[in-house]
Steps between C-alpha positions, in 0.01 A plus 500: 500500500403134521178436318465858381307555181687705244311775323489589137777272416761747518691466820809286490793550733738224398720634226617278218378281219521158664129415485546158657669635812240773517219247505674297770503811718133574458384282784127539542495843334241546227563764240335665205351830400229441750365655814401191695271557792666232708824693527412633844712322758402382843685791655254743344213426733458871558413557134142444405496253217284570196235251404711377212741354752269205529612195311357542152627432155368780282419866549253678279597822681139610491277581791436127500870451566428651835196286549612166383675467165822310469833679465734506203843659465496876459769657285623854451460705186793620287449875504870569447626571148741223400786679324671213321678506165193393306280771651765767441538395138122517460503854642781606264317363197164654593384766256289807569194337347530211744525740793186672369326164475585422861371833633192490278417147611527599866243773455283274286496235771417766761206603280383139461525441875281804563245397237482140621485585872235768448290259294533223758415744781182608326409142409540398866269776618247440226483129581477553877226762471291282270546175692443662839218710354321189377540341844355803681215544251403135545513534879302826505231362269446202727484727804239719332289184469557442875682176431777581743635150560521431129670836454770401748543159336542667160739762639714249690497249212628759251775598739585136568532406133710808423726441802549131420584584138755763604661267756511209255668721237770597747545164668528298180591756233755740649553515878731797444194707402348487848530792737579858418810448287663825612752319727602280207546798268707675771716189533553473125602863468737440792675232296320179607399264220235295676327226307205587272403828666481675161414203279221517237294250699527727803377794292198303375400379846565843653257670264213252513557396862484864607173550311345192658630575851381861509166407343459233770460775759825437686640797692788529257595736221626465147740792539790302649469222241499765227861584593594135455299488177682802358836345590401170333393684185831687492695178551310328219560787257865528603597140435687598187306253291507122523763279343292194576205619290719698256339827607809713506681750282810716508318788671367288785844366589577821687270396782659166576633633832373531854605864507259611227224274630536667840425840345197365319364325809539823697288670233250215526468534878439874468246435224318256728445768764393750234254245360357418841454850643506719186799666666786529246726719714428282803602196298838650420561593862386156617760336277764741627413481872385144552570266208837582345833449673690676220408824322632749248367813329440335161284237668291774665418653164414166339286392796310827489433446128362151571261618773383788281408249230304300760308811605410584139383143431279494810355840422409384151330181621306684771377753246377214285318335792312819579294429190349203686664228291688334787216320669486557875827692512318819598711747694728262660783263489785739445509657841485875467357676803437863419474692827601832352158639586582481872627806680863454603553793732633396837614646830727395785231277651479309173877449506473340843237263365726414205789427739273268699403325177867452416571340837197274467610397151851422618375281785236320295740460205776341706243275667367404157848401385551297817182302439581450131825334602325271749216407266728418208700268721180333615367459145823330400406202713183451295617599155817295497283188498414551134277675251167356629567652842579836345166495319322386815647789699396750233147358491475520880604866505254566216209358699596706803525816289162432338337453840642832620412692184141374490431440868637810675274749310198330660608654830486849349206736537299651219566873479285752309671643196636852549298768328788729407703266278537495126575128480219253456383337825468211525759420235404296197752246373814361656660839578390798703520638852154400614422130479139398556563138608178388679382850591170655390491760221669828586736336749852359481721262698842651569656163587392360163652804326839382626473122528279396208709683246824475306808614687554794265142622543529465878811720493319749279216515752741557791689769309187680380471863608183662628387179673609567858191336650460214256658234724438434867804477728405142585493414128849636447636311804344174379630551147851587619523193724363273227722632221808499724450135593382378159792672329742324731359149463455537122856602417706185460242270344563364152363791297654817357432749778610856550533684831421851383120467499461331843730758654320791333161363613608461861679834511209685343267344757683624809578826325130560449437406863737775612341741254150419627602541863665836428230620265409806708863593576658486156468660161588175321216272394484130580601401145831684527562336838441164328769584245741601776419183694575290192829686458597439862429127479685469168801678650493283811474177301713555192741767631499700177467878506560690177339250263195445722456873539494557125279194435240625748507849356454363149216278625312776679575781254559746784839667517392709799527188717875471436624640836257286700582180310873566536464554874290191565730277291815620675350447844353157428823372345710633789275341761478165319877481444540484876338155501582307181575525128269564208272220392680433170839492672360255754368272227833504314673393819228249580561325170871476565588701190859631527406867469779755539397803701615849408703524820740256660449351844695676781713196581633498141699813574721297733576235237701493179427336168756227559315384813199352319637346181514125541630213296559323288601739222528361148708689246580424138812576303472731201545192280334214684461129436148407387481212747569729796221737394251217448585348837463833679164566334377152591611503861393854588213735434727802488413767248819704510862386474806725529750466216867523605802496269812340645854441374608441228228732360583773755792578727277462809142383562266761355123537525359508147134535588184302569325249275134400536368144492256583219784636286711192568218276378468694174876493449519124561206432272686684220796263546766756414769280655875477450749220559762733639462722804527834323275807457273526198495807277186711542437498126471122505251513788292766322465267201325248722322716758328835528395701802137399441590132549579572864186703570290378790189299425162640593237327710577179315780281628849580378764250407571225751798278559296203375474670159874464443635209297867489594690191382748321721798602287385864510530504878880521464487801268531864599271801463589868523287688755646845437244609235197432724645608836376828646827694502375770738308335785430706809756431773551608860799468728466236769532765772199704382226508761216260433247782538669701225519195275130425559395851395723478192360157410138621514546838338677348200259207473777240509494123505871446565742725685860378489714538811868561431795495744632820654866399504700412185656164440191299584261321266307768305157407640383423853138412433168615358224688684146418394154590619504226761813636665312812606202316645464511878454123513842441345692773681356424844543129434873560461519745789217420745648732764391795282137398523292783652338396825137571567423732784365339810 
């Protein structure tokens, strides 16, 4: 395909070792282990291009990538075990004590991930509660002195400074830290190695940017960013040490592989959910249902251990704070809404109401996802102009949010405090159901109880049981409309921002509206309807079922609600699926990340693997000339090269295996060359190299071609590739259906899938399938007649 961009460096269809002739046949084709956004051809006008298709030069793959960062090449991860001679020899020489060290270290790292994520989760909540508490205390004190204008100036100024600081951290420090982070973690666990999404700088900005953003009063949550934070912590601990800073040892070498890091990052994502919601079982199910693309029973057990550690850490810190030594932490921060005191008996009429809530959640959720897509595309026009514009956009949204939070409660009416409540009315401090605002003693302002409050406390007020008449219907309508709109326009600015809290707030609002309207016809109180409304909106937006169900049950501490929550989630997801995809799936697609779905597209069933492999294909001989390897590495960005033995080494051309670019660089740097073209004994190679020498580098850069110092006379020497070639790469016959190959590729977590001929007597390899070959843009670019047509 003229001008096509070759993905992941691994697709070459011209067999042979003549590099010069290969390069002459390249035409305008650009290659490399990259997923370039510009690969969509002019014939693909029916495909909606992601924002990354705009002409940019670097992609931070963060939420800011959607709203204006430049794009960089995106590579695949090497989840496959490379079974070469060196690795096999290392396995044979491994003793029982080394196996014990490996298993022990895995569990130790899982423990450390749980401890670190739980500590960070508590620190986030402690900081937010104290910073926001100080802001509200200052505002309330000024209002008690009837200095209302000054109170607004102080309130808006605090929010403005916090918002500008959070945006500046993201814009200048780590753009990959902006947004939720869940789409990036999903992409990584799918096999996409996007730039800096799990870097230490991203972790730092994610933690402190989330604290500043939530404290600034934005309608965002810290729960989504906690998933990204847990994944970053796991990635940092799983680096296997650092050769650069000499922080490595024999034990840590076991984790110099993407495969083991994937397991740890899955544990980190689950720990993030457990740290955000105090829902350890929900965290495990979230990792299984939403985050991970690959799962096994041993990983389930280790993930459960990690989330249990998080729960214990949080419980210990909360017990300590109950002594009053945590400042303004009070009740809150770690959202735990205990509605177990509510009666959960229900009849057939209640089931009808729950079904209606599910339909409403599905409609509102799909509409929410539609607007998120539109708004992110709009923000990209502003944010791609540079960091100052990102900060300006965040400051503008902050001012608007401050005006709503402080101004709307003035339209509320002062209501006398109920006489039959145990809670103090009006509330004293930054938390409580009954906010005084400007009302006289003994009265409260229900609008202020929702608007002039932290997001967690507002949810707690909506979920509270025994308060059926606390909020007017008009108040709930105003709050729902405001939160729905503010949540939409806030997501996508340059701050760490989660979607869980805005969605829960909006869903709880319309859920309580339904509960208030049906108060005389139902046995369920308004607080339980708020929980069901939140569940319906979460299901309609995020399209998760099992994990959300368990998270909500762990949040509300009421197992009796299980049938109702299950019903409302199933209905809302079913309704919303009729319109569009889940919000995280939309964002992954919006960023142009080459995400492999669990199922193949229907048109792939009518194609075979040989239809999509494209040239040129570069192969090496088992004993190859150094100059040929250097030239191929210079002229291409390919990361996988088939190794083929030909006569006189074999009777007929024979596929030896696959060799990786990173392994070739290590081999060339060792300069184990020979003057004659003959294989090298394994014992001689083992004297110079070990399996650890070929381990993949961590977040730091690995070896590059520029690091090699090959002399001119060495270019004519030979090097044996047999010891480092993967002798058992996954292969498929060229006549296998593309749909079947796509499922195999994803389920095994592959980076390269070799295509071999069906009939004997031909060259032993036809081509290589990579992630790009299964993307709709590539397939439909080759065969535009297969493009599905939109209905009139």
